[in-house]
mmCIF file of C-alpha atoms in Angstrom:
data_model
loop_
_atom_site.group_PDB
_atom_site.id
_atom_site.type_symbol
_atom_site.label_atom_id
_atom_site.label_comp_id
_atom_site.label_asym_id
_atom_site.label_seq_id
_atom_site.Cartn_x
_atom_site.Cartn_y
_atom_site.Cartn_z
ATOM 1 C CA LEU F 28 -15.149 -3.657 0.882
ATOM 2 C CA GLU F 29 -15.039 -6.336 -1.794
ATOM 3 C CA VAL F 30 -18.506 -5.638 -3.191
ATOM 4 C CA PHE F 31 -18.385 -2.988 -5.905
ATOM 5 C CA PRO F 32 -19.517 -0.313 -6.365
ATOM 6 C CA TRP F 33 -19.347 0.945 -2.804
ATOM 7 C CA PRO F 34 -22.356 2.938 -1.592
ATOM 8 C CA ILE F 35 -20.265 6.115 -1.655
ATOM 9 C CA GLU F 36 -20.730 9.046 -4.001
ATOM 10 C CA SER F 37 -18.011 9.605 -6.623
ATOM 11 C CA ASP F 38 -15.418 12.301 -5.848
ATOM 12 C CA SER F 39 -16.682 12.678 -2.282
ATOM 13 C CA VAL F 40 -13.999 11.296 0.063
ATOM 14 C CA GLU F 41 -11.191 13.561 1.316
ATOM 15 C CA GLU F 42 -9.202 10.947 3.211
ATOM 16 C CA PHE F 43 -8.858 7.158 3.440
ATOM 17 C CA TYR F 44 -7.133 5.451 6.358
ATOM 18 C CA LEU F 45 -6.551 1.740 5.729
ATOM 19 C CA SER F 46 -4.853 -0.141 8.536
ATOM 20 C CA HIS F 47 -4.155 -3.835 7.918
ATOM 21 C CA ILE F 48 -6.801 -4.155 5.211
ATOM 22 C CA ILE F 49 -5.214 -4.393 1.753
ATOM 23 C CA GLU F 50 -3.385 -7.640 2.491
ATOM 24 C CA HIS F 51 -6.844 -9.234 2.919
ATOM 25 C CA ILE F 52 -8.423 -7.877 -0.297
ATOM 26 C CA ARG F 53 -8.685 -10.482 -3.064
ATOM 27 C CA ASP F 54 -9.077 -8.069 -6.017
ATOM 28 C CA LEU F 55 -6.735 -5.213 -5.162
ATOM 29 C CA VAL F 56 -7.077 -3.632 -8.627
ATOM 30 C CA ALA F 57 -10.862 -3.357 -8.292
ATOM 31 C CA PHE F 58 -10.431 -2.088 -4.724
ATOM 32 C CA PHE F 59 -8.014 0.693 -5.758
ATOM 33 C CA ASN F 60 -10.113 1.612 -8.805
ATOM 34 C CA GLU F 61 -13.146 1.946 -6.520
ATOM 35 C CA MET F 62 -11.223 3.957 -3.953
ATOM 36 C CA TRP F 63 -10.116 6.309 -6.746
ATOM 37 C CA ARG F 64 -13.695 6.689 -7.969
ATOM 38 C CA CYS F 65 -14.775 7.755 -4.479
ATOM 39 C CA ALA F 66 -11.761 10.013 -3.830
ATOM 40 C CA LYS F 67 -11.824 13.756 -4.269
ATOM 41 C CA PRO F 68 -8.910 15.227 -6.237
ATOM 42 C CA ASP F 69 -5.835 15.227 -3.978
ATOM 43 C CA ALA F 70 -7.559 13.013 -1.396
ATOM 44 C CA LYS F 71 -5.094 11.667 1.168
ATOM 45 C CA ILE F 72 -4.643 7.940 1.527
ATOM 46 C CA THR F 73 -2.742 6.294 4.378
ATOM 47 C CA ILE F 74 -2.168 2.563 4.072
ATOM 48 C CA ILE F 75 -0.598 0.420 6.783
ATOM 49 C CA ALA F 76 0.234 -3.149 5.856
ATOM 50 C CA PRO F 77 2.541 -5.925 7.069
ATOM 51 C CA TYR F 78 5.929 -5.867 5.391
ATOM 52 C CA TRP F 79 6.526 -8.878 3.133
ATOM 53 C CA ALA F 80 9.697 -9.865 5.008
ATOM 54 C CA SER F 81 8.050 -10.007 8.419
ATOM 55 C CA PHE F 82 6.669 -13.105 10.053
ATOM 56 C CA ALA F 83 3.359 -11.232 10.495
ATOM 57 C CA ALA F 84 2.913 -11.033 6.720
ATOM 58 C CA TRP F 85 2.892 -14.803 6.383
ATOM 59 C CA SER F 86 1.508 -16.125 9.663
ATOM 60 C CA ASP F 87 -2.078 -14.839 9.270
ATOM 61 C CA PRO F 88 -4.070 -17.355 7.194
ATOM 62 C CA THR F 89 -6.478 -14.622 6.046
ATOM 63 C CA HIS F 90 -3.755 -12.685 4.204
ATOM 64 C CA VAL F 91 -4.064 -13.125 0.438
ATOM 65 C CA ARG F 92 -0.926 -11.208 -0.568
ATOM 66 C CA ALA F 93 2.344 -9.786 0.657
ATOM 67 C CA ILE F 94 3.003 -6.043 0.412
ATOM 68 C CA THR F 95 6.346 -4.612 -0.675
ATOM 69 C CA GLU F 96 7.754 -1.133 -1.172
ATOM 70 C CA ARG F 97 6.790 -1.405 -4.851
ATOM 71 C CA SER F 98 3.209 -2.586 -4.402
ATOM 72 C CA MET F 99 1.740 0.915 -4.753
ATOM 73 C CA SER F 100 3.701 1.728 -7.924
ATOM 74 C CA TYR F 101 1.159 -0.155 -10.052
ATOM 75 C CA PHE F 102 -1.479 2.407 -9.065
ATOM 76 C CA ASP F 103 0.610 5.424 -10.157
ATOM 77 C CA ALA F 104 0.043 6.407 -13.800
ATOM 78 C CA THR F 105 3.633 7.655 -14.127
ATOM 79 C CA GLN F 106 5.101 4.226 -13.329
ATOM 80 C CA PRO F 107 5.729 1.286 -15.667
ATOM 81 C CA ASN F 108 3.049 -1.420 -15.697
ATOM 82 C CA HIS F 109 0.272 1.013 -14.726
ATOM 83 C CA ASP F 110 -1.707 0.173 -17.850
ATOM 84 C CA ARG F 111 -1.699 -3.540 -17.012
ATOM 85 C CA TYR F 112 -4.425 -5.461 -15.208
ATOM 86 C CA GLY F 113 -7.271 -2.977 -15.835
ATOM 87 C CA ILE F 114 -5.881 -0.307 -13.532
ATOM 88 C CA LYS F 115 -7.730 2.981 -14.044
ATOM 89 C CA CYS F 116 -6.798 4.809 -10.842
ATOM 90 C CA ASN F 117 -3.918 7.207 -10.302
ATOM 91 C CA PHE F 118 -2.412 7.527 -6.839
ATOM 92 C CA ARG F 119 0.939 9.220 -6.284
ATOM 93 C CA MET F 120 3.114 8.226 -3.334
ATOM 94 C CA ASP F 121 4.142 11.122 -1.116
ATOM 95 C CA ASP F 122 6.056 9.155 1.493
ATOM 96 C CA LEU F 123 6.860 5.634 2.663
ATOM 97 C CA GLU F 124 7.648 4.756 6.271
ATOM 98 C CA TYR F 125 9.118 1.528 7.598
ATOM 99 C CA GLY F 126 7.936 0.198 10.952
ATOM 100 C CA ILE F 127 11.325 -0.955 12.203
ATOM 101 C CA LEU F 128 11.189 -3.571 14.927
ATOM 102 C CA GLU F 129 12.697 -2.928 18.330
ATOM 103 C CA GLY F 130 16.390 -3.698 18.338
ATOM 104 C CA SER F 131 16.901 -2.643 14.711
ATOM 105 C CA GLU F 132 15.939 1.037 14.966
ATOM 106 C CA ASN F 133 19.483 2.188 15.818
ATOM 107 C CA LEU F 134 21.187 0.574 12.831
ATOM 108 C CA GLU F 135 23.134 2.921 10.572
ATOM 109 C CA GLU F 136 21.204 3.847 7.416
ATOM 110 C CA GLU F 137 23.297 1.748 5.005
ATOM 111 C CA VAL F 138 23.253 -1.268 7.329
ATOM 112 C CA LEU F 139 19.489 -0.903 7.704
ATOM 113 C CA LYS F 140 19.004 -0.738 3.908
ATOM 114 C CA GLN F 141 20.974 -3.957 3.494
ATOM 115 C CA ALA F 142 19.118 -5.625 6.374
ATOM 116 C CA LEU F 143 15.757 -4.711 4.824
ATOM 117 C CA LYS F 144 16.818 -6.352 1.555
ATOM 118 C CA HIS F 145 18.318 -9.515 3.005
ATOM 119 C CA ASN F 146 16.877 -10.235 6.460
ATOM 120 C CA VAL F 147 13.453 -11.119 7.793
ATOM 121 C CA ASN F 148 11.746 -9.447 10.717
ATOM 122 C CA ILE F 149 13.720 -6.184 10.630
ATOM 123 C CA CYS F 150 10.578 -4.301 9.623
ATOM 124 C CA ASN F 151 7.045 -5.357 10.508
ATOM 125 C CA ILE F 152 4.906 -2.781 8.670
ATOM 126 C CA LEU F 153 4.955 -0.353 5.781
ATOM 127 C CA VAL F 154 3.069 2.932 5.948
ATOM 128 C CA PHE F 155 2.249 4.411 2.539
ATOM 129 C CA HIS F 156 1.153 8.027 2.185
ATOM 130 C CA LEU F 157 -0.551 8.602 -1.163
ATOM 131 C CA HIS F 158 -2.787 11.178 -2.797
ATOM 132 C CA ALA F 159 -5.331 10.866 -5.575
ATOM 133 C CA VAL F 160 -4.392 12.451 -8.911
ATOM 134 C CA LYS F 161 -7.440 13.403 -10.957
#
């Protein structure tokens, strides 16, 4: 996945499902640009990654980056900073899910929002739902 271009025809993929992959990719910009090249218009992309404030994000020595709620915003042409770093792709976020750890799932919404900002190990994964804009 880190050798570009991929042996996939341009505009040919309807759906990508990436589970615990992007935190291992060294050149995430090239990876997303290549995924966009391969994606059909409106292709669905599901990305599951360890949340930056979980122990899992930092304990694996093969992880090269932490993933936050804002990590995907760089790949959306409507967001600030999109034109930085050679980003050519355009993926819009449809939804973001938090994988809340057992024992925290019953917290009131405001308490949970504060816990996500200030505590570790409340959430262990993020699930991004994107689509390709072409």
